[in-house]
Each structure stands twice: as C-alpha cells, then as structure tokens.
mmCIF file of C-alpha atoms and ligand atoms in Angstrom:
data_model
loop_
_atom_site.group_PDB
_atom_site.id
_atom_site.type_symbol
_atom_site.label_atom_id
_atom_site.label_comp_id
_atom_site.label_asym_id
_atom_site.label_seq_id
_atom_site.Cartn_x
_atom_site.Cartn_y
_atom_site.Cartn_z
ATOM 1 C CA UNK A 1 0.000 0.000 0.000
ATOM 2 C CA UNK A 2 1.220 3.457 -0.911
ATOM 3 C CA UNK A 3 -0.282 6.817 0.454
ATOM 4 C CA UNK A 4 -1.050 9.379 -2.298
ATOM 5 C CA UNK A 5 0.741 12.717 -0.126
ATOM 6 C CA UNK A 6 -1.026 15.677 -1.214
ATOM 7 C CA UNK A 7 0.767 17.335 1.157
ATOM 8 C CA UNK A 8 4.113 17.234 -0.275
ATOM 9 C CA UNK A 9 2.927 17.467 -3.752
ATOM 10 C CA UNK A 10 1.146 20.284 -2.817
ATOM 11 C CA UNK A 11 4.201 22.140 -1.548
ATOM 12 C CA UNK A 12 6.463 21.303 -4.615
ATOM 13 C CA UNK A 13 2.809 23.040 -6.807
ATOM 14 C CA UNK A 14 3.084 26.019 -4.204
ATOM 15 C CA UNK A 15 7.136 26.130 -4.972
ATOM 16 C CA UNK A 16 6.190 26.614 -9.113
ATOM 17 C CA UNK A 17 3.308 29.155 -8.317
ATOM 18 C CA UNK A 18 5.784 31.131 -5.851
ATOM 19 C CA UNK A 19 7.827 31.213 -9.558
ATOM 20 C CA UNK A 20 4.884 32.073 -11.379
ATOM 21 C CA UNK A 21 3.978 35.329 -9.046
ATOM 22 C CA UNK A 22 7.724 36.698 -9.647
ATOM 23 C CA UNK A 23 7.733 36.278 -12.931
ATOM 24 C CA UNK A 24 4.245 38.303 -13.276
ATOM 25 C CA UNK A 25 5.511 41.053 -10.907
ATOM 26 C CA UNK A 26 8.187 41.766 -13.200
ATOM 27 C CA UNK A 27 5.523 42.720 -16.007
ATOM 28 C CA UNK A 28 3.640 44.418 -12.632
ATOM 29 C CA UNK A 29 1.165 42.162 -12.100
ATOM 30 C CA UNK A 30 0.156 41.135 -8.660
ATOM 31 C CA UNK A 31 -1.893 38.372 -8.897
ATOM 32 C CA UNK A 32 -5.590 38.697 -6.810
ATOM 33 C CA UNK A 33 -7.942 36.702 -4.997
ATOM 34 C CA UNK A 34 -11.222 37.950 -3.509
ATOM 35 C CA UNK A 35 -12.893 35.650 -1.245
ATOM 36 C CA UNK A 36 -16.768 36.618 -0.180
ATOM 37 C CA UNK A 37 -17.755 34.983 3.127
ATOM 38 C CA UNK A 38 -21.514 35.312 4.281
ATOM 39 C CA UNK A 39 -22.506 34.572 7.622
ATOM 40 C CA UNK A 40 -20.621 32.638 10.163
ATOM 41 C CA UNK A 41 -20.280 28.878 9.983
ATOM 42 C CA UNK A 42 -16.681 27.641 11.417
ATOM 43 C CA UNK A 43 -15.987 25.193 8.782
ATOM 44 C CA UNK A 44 -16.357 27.637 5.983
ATOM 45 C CA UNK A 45 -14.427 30.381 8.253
ATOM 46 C CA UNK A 46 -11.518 27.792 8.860
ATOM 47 C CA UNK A 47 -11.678 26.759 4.502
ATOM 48 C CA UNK A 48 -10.942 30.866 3.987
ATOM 49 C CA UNK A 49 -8.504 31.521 5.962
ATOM 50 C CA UNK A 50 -6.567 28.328 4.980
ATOM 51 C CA UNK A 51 -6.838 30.073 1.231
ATOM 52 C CA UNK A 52 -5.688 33.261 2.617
ATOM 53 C CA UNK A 53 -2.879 31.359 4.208
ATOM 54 C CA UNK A 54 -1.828 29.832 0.669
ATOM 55 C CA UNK A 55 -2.325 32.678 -0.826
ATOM 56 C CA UNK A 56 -0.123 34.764 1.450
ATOM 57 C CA UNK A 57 2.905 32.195 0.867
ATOM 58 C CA UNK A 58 3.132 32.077 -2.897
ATOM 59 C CA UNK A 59 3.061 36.330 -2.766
ATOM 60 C CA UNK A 60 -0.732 36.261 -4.401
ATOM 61 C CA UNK A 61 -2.550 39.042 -2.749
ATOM 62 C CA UNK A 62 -5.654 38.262 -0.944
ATOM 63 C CA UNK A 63 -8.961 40.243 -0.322
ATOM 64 C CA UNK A 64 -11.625 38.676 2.125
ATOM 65 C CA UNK A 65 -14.715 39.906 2.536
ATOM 66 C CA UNK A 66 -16.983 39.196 5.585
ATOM 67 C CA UNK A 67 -20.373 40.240 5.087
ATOM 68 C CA UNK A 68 -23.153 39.118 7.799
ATOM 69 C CA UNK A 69 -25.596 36.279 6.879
ATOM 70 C CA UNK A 70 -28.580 38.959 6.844
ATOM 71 C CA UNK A 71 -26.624 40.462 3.623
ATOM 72 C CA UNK A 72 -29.620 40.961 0.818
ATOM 73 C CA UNK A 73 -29.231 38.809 -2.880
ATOM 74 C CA UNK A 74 -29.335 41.902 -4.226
ATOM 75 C CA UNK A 75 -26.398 43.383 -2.044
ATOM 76 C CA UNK A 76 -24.312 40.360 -2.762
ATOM 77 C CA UNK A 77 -24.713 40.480 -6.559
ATOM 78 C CA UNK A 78 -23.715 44.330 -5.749
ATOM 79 C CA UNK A 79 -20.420 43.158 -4.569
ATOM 80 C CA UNK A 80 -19.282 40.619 -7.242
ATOM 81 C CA UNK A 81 -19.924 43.057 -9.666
ATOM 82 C CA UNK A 82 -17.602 45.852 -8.551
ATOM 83 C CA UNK A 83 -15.222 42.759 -7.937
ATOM 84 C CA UNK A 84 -15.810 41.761 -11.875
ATOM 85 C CA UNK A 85 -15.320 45.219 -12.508
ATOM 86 C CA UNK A 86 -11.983 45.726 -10.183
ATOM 87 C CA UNK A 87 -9.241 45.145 -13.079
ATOM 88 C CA UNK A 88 -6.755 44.504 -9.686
ATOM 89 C CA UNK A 89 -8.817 41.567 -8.685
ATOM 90 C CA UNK A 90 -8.283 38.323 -10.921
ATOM 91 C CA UNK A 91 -9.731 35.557 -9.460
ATOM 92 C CA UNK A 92 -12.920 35.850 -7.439
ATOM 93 C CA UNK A 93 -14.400 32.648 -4.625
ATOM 94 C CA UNK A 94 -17.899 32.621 -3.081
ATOM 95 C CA UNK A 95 -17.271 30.309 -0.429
ATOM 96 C CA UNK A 96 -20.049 27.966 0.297
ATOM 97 C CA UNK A 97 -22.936 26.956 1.712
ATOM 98 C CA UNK A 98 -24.536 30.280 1.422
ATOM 99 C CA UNK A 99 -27.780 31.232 3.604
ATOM 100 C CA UNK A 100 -31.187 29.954 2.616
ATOM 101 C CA UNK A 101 -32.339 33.339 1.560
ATOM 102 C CA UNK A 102 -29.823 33.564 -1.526
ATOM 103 C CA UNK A 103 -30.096 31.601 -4.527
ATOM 104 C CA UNK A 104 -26.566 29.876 -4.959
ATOM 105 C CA UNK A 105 -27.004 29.724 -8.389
ATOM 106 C CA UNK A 106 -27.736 33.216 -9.271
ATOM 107 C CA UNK A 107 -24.674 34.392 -7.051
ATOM 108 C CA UNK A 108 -22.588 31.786 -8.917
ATOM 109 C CA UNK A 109 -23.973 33.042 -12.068
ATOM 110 C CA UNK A 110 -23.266 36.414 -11.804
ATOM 111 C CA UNK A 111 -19.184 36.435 -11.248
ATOM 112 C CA UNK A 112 -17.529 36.699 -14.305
ATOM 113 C CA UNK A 113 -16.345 33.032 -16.521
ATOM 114 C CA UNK A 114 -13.161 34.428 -16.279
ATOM 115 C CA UNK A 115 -12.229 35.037 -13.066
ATOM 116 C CA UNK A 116 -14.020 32.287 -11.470
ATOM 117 C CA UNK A 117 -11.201 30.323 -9.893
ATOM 118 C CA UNK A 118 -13.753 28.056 -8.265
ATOM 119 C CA UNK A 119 -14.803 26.915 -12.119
ATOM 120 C CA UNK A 120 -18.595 27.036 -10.366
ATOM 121 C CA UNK A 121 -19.799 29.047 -13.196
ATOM 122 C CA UNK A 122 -22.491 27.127 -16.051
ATOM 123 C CA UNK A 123 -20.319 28.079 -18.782
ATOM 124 C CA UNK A 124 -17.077 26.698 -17.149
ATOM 125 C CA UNK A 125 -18.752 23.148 -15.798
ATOM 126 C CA UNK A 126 -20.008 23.244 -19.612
ATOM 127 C CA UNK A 127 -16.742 23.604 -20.738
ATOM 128 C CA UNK A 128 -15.252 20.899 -18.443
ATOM 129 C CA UNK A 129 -18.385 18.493 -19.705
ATOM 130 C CA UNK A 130 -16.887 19.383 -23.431
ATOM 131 C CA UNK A 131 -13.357 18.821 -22.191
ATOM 132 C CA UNK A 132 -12.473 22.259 -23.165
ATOM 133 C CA UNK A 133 -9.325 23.940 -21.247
ATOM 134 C CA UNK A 134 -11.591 26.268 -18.288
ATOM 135 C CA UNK A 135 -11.094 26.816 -14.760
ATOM 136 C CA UNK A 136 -11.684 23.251 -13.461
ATOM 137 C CA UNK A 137 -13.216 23.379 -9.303
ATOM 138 C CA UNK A 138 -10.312 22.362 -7.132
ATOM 139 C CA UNK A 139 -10.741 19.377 -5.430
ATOM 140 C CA UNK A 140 -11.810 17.473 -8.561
ATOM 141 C CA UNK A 141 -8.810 18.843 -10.582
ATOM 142 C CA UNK A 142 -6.167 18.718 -7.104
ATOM 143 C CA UNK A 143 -7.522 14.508 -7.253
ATOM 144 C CA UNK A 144 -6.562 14.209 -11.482
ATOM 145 C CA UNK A 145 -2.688 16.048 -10.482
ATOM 146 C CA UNK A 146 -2.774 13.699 -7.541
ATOM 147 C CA UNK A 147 -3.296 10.476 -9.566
ATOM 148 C CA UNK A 148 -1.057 11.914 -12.478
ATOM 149 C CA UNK A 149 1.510 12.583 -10.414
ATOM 150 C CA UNK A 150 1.798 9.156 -8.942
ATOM 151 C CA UNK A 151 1.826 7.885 -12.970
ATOM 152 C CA UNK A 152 -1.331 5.969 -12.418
ATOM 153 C CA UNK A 153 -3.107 5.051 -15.859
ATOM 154 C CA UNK A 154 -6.868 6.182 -15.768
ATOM 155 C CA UNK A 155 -7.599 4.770 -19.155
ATOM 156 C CA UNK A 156 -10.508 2.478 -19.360
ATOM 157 C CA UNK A 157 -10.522 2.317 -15.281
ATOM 158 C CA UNK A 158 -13.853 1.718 -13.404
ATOM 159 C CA UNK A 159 -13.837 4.756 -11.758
ATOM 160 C CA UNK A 160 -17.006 5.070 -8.376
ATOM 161 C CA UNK A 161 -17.378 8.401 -7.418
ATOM 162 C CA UNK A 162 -19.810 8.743 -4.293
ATOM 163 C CA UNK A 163 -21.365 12.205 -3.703
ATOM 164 C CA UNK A 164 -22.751 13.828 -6.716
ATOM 165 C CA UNK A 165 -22.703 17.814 -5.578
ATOM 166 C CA UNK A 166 -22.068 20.935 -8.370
ATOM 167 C CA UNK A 167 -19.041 20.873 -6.128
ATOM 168 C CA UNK A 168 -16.726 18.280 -6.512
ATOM 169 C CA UNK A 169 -18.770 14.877 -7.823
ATOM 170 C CA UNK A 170 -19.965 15.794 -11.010
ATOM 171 C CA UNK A 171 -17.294 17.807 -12.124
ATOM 172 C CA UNK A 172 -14.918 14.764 -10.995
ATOM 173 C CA UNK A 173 -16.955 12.567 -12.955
ATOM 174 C CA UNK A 174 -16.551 14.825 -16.451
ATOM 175 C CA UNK A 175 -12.980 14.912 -15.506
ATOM 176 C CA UNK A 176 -12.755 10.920 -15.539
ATOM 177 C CA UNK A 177 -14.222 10.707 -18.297
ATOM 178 C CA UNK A 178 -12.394 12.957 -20.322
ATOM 179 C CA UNK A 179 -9.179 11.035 -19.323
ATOM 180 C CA UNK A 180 -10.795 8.096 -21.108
ATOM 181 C CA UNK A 181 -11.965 6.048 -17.654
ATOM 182 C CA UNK A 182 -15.701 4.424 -17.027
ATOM 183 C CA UNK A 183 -17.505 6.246 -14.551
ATOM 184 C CA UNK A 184 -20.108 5.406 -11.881
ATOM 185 C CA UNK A 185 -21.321 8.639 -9.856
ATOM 186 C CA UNK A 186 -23.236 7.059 -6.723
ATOM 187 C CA UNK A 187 -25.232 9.075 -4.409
ATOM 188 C CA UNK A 188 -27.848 8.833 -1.560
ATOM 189 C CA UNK A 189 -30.877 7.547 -3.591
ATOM 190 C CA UNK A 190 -27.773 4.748 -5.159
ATOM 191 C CA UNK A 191 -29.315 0.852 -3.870
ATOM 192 C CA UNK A 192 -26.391 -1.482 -3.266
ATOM 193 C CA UNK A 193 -23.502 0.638 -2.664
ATOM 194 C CA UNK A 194 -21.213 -2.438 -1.922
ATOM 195 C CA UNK A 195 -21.968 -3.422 -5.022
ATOM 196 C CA UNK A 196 -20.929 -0.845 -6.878
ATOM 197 C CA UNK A 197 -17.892 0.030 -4.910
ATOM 198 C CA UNK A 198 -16.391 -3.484 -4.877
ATOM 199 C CA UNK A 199 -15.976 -2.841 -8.901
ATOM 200 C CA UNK A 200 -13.898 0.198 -8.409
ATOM 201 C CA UNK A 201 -10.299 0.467 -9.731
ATOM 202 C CA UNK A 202 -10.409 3.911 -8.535
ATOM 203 C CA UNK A 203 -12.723 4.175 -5.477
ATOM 204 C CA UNK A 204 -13.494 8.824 -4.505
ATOM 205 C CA UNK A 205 -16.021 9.364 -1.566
ATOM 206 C CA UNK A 206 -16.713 13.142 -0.291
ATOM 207 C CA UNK A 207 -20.140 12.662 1.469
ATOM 208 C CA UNK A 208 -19.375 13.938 5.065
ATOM 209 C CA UNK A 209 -19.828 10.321 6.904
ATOM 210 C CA UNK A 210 -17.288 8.868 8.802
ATOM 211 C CA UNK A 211 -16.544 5.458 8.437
ATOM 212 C CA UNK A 212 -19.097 5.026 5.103
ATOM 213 C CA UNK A 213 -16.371 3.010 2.958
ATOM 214 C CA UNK A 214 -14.820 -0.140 5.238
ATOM 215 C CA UNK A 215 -12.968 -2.643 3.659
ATOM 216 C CA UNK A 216 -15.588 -5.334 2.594
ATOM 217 C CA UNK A 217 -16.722 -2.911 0.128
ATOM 218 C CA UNK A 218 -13.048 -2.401 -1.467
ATOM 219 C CA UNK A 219 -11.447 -4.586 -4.587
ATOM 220 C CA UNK A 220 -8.304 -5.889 -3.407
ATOM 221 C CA UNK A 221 -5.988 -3.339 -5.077
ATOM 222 C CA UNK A 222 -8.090 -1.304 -5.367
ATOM 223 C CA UNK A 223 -7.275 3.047 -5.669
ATOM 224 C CA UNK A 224 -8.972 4.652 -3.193
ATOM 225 C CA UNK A 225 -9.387 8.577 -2.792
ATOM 226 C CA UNK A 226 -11.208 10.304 0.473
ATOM 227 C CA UNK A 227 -12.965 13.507 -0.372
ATOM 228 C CA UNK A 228 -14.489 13.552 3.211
ATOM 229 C CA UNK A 229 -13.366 16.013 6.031
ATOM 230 C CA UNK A 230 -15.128 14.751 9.229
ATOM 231 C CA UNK A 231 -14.740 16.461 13.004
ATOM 232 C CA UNK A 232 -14.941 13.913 15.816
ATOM 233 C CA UNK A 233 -15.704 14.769 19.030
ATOM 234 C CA UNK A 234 -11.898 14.474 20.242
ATOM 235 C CA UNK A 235 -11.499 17.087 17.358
ATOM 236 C CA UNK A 236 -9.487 14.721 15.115
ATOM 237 C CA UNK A 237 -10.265 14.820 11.428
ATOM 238 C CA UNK A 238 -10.818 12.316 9.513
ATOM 239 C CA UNK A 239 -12.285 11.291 6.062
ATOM 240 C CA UNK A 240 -14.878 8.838 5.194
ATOM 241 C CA UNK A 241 -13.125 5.769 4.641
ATOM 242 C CA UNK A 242 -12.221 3.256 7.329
ATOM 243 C CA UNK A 243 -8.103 4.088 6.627
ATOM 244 C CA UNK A 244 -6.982 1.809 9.023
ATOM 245 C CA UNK A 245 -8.739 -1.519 7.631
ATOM 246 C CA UNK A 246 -9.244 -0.498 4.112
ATOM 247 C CA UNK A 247 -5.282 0.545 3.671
ATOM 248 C CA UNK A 248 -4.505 -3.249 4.096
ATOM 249 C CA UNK A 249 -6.478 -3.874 0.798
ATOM 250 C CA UNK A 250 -5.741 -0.987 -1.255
ATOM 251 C CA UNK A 251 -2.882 -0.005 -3.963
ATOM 252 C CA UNK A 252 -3.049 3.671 -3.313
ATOM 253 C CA UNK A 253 -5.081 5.513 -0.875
ATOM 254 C CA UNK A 254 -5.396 9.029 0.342
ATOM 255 C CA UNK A 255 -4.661 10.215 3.989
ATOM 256 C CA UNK A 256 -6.784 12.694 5.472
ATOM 257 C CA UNK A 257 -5.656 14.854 6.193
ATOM 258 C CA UNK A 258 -2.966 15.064 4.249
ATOM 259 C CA UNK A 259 -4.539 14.258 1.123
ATOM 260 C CA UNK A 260 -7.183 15.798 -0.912
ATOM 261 C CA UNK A 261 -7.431 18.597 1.240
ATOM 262 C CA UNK A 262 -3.559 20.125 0.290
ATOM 263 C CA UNK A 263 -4.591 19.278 -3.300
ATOM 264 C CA UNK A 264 -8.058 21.546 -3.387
ATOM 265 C CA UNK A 265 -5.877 24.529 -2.002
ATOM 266 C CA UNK A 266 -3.234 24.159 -4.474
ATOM 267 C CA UNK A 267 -5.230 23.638 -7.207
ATOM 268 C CA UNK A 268 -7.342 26.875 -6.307
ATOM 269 C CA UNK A 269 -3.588 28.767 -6.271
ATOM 270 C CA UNK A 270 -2.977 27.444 -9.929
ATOM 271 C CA UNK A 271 -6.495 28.707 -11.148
ATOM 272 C CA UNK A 272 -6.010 32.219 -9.528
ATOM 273 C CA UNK A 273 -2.491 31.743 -11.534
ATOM 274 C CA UNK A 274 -4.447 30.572 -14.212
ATOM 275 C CA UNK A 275 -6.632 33.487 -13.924
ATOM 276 C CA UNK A 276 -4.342 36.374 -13.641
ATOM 277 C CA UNK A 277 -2.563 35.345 -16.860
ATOM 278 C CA UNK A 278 -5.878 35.724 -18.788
ATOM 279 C CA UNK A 279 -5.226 32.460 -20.832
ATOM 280 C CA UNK A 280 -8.862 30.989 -20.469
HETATM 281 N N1 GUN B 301 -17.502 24.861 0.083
HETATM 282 C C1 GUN B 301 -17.039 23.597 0.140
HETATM 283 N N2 GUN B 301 -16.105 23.406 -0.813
HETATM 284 C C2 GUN B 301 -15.975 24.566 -1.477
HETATM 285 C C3 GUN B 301 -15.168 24.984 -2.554
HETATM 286 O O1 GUN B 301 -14.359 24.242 -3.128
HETATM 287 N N3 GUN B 301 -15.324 26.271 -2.952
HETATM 288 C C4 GUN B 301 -16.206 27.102 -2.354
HETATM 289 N N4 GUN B 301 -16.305 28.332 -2.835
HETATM 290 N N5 GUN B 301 -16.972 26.745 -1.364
HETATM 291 C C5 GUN B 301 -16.852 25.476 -0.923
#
C-alpha cells in the first residue's frame, strides 16, 4: 500500500506558483484573490482563511470579505460586480454553503467566466463536460494532479465516485471521463452501494460520513481517494473511509488529512495563476 501525499505534492505546486507570481511582478502584475464569506459557519471560516494562508505564501494578494448572513441577494450580486469590474482583482471565490435566503445559483452566475477560480460558473462546468481547457473546481482537478503525479493510468478504469454535488462529484466525474476512464457517480438515492464500490479500480467518496467506505466494500488493489473532512468529538479529522482496515487492501489511498485537502488549495492557487494570466 502506498499513500497518495497531497501534502508534499502540494508544496512542490506552491514552490512553481511562488515562480509564477515573480515572474508576473516583473511585467507588474500582482496576482488577486477575492474571497466573499456570508454569515458565520466555522468550517467555511476555517476553509478561507486556509486560502488566505496559501495565498499569502506564494506572494498572491488576498482580499476577504466578511459580510453578515442577513446580507440581501441583491447586495451580494452588488459586490461581485464591482469585484468583476476591479481590473486589480483576478480571481474571485464565493465560499459555500450560502444562507437559505440567496439563490446559490444566481450568485454563482453572476461572477464573471473568467475570473471564477472556483470553475462554479455554467459556462465553465459546460466547458469541463466538453473537455475544453476552463477553470476546473479544485478538489476534482487537485484529485486528477494527484493520480497523475503518482503515474497511475486512468484509461478504461472503473472509476465510483460517491457524492454527486455541483461541487466536486460531477465535475470529478466529467474529468474521468475525459481522461478516457468508465464512470459510476453514486449518491444517496444509489441501492447497493457495496456493489458498486467493490468494482472500483479507482474508489473517490466526499459525502461527510465517517466510516461510510470499510474494507468489505473495497477490490483488493483497489485506488482509493477520500474527499471527506469529518470532526470527531476528540477534534481529530478524519475522512470517510475506514483508513486503518481499508489501507490493508488498497494499492493507493489518500490520507486525510494530508490528502485531498492540500490538493483543493493548491489547485485553487494554480487557477487564480491561471486566472491572472488571462489564458482561459
Ligand atoms: N464549500 C465547500 N467546498 C468549497 C469549494 O471548493 N469552494 C467554495 N467556494 N466553497 C466550498
């Protein structure tokens, strides 16, 4: 068994984007990231200031905007559009959930193809469907580098995905399938998980459940890649897969953390890259 380590991949992608900012602030360009956080929940707090964080060590500037949960639609789609408009700010991140009272989709909607780092946009995820170069969302596209990285061949692979958000399962699925694998997207109305799992090459779960994949349900040899970031009580994280009894059967598998998580950061650092350079 070998552990994919999105960690230190992560740091060697952070080491080429630190390369990437000099070499734009010697045209005078300083790449930018807004982030817009609404309301107050810790886990989104804790995601934003882990991108600030990133941010601040590769020299990309970062913007964060608190606004309080009672903020209006209408005041929100205020904001991203002086933010579209701001020719200093390149990349732009709604973090999510947002409250009840504001359409996600509109919000989504309304920031600009091109400096959607998040690739949340209808005419990006089109793009990705059409395998057409975009900005891809980051977990998905920090799991493809992951894979690549460690040479594994996704051609013709039965790839399960479980968790089919906007967020990271269907775009992870289009991604799949564009490198050529077979793809099974599972979700909560799936019957028989087990047996769709135990066909995996390439097992992903990001659902939010601790302990959802354990190792009856894994091919011996089996790939297997934990989207999940779970809290215990004791204030440990972990991801959704059993690690310590499904690592015995598995090829490859994920840490968490340590795994995905690095990946979803760095890739959002390439995008604002990505972004700032204008080539999308
Ligand atoms: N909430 C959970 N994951 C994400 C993400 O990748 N981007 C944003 N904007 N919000 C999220």
């Amino acid at each position: 068994m070998q552990i994919l380590d999105g960690k230190s991949l992560s740091q060697k992608i952070e080491h080429n984007i630190k390369n990437q900012v000099q070499e734009l602030q010697t045209k005078g360009i300083k790449p930018s990231l807004a982030v817009i956080l609404v309301g107050d929940d810790p886990a989104s707090h804790s995601y934003v200031t882990m991108k600030a964080k990133a941010c601040q060590r590769c020299g990309i500037e970062s913007i964060t905007k608190r606004l309080v949960s009672s903020i209006s639609e209408e005041s929100l789609l205020l904001e991203i559009e002086n933010l579209n408009n701001d020719n200093l700010v390149h990349g732009i991140l709604v973090q999510l959930p947002l409250p009840k009272h504001i359409n996600t989709n509109k919000i989504l909607e309304k920031i600009s193809p091109k400096k959607d780092v998040d690739g949340f946009h209808p005419f990006n995820a089109g793009k990705i469907f059409y395998g057409l170069d975009s900005l891809t969302p980051a977990t998905p596209k920090g799991i493809i580098t992951l894979l690549k990285e460690y040479k594994i061949d996704l051609v013709g692979k039965n790839v399960v995905i479980i968790g089919a958000s906007n967020i990271v399962g269907k775009p992870l699925a289009a991604l799949f399938l564009n490198e050529n694998a077979t793809i099974t997207l599972c979700h909560i109305y799936t019957k028989n998980l087990k047996e769709h799992t135990l066909n995996a090459d390439i097992l992903c779960v990001g659902v939010g459940k601790v302990n959802l994949i354990t190792q009856d349900m894994v091919k011996e040899g089996a790939i297997v890649v934990d989207i999940g970031i779970n809290k215990l009580e004791s204030g440990k994280i972990v991801g959704d897969v059993d690690f310590a009894n499904v690592s015995q059967k598995t090829s490859y598998i994920t840490p968490v953390p340590g795994g995905v998580g690095p990946m979803t950061i760095a890739s959002l650092l390439e995008n604002t890259i990505k972004a700032t350079q204008g080539n999308i």
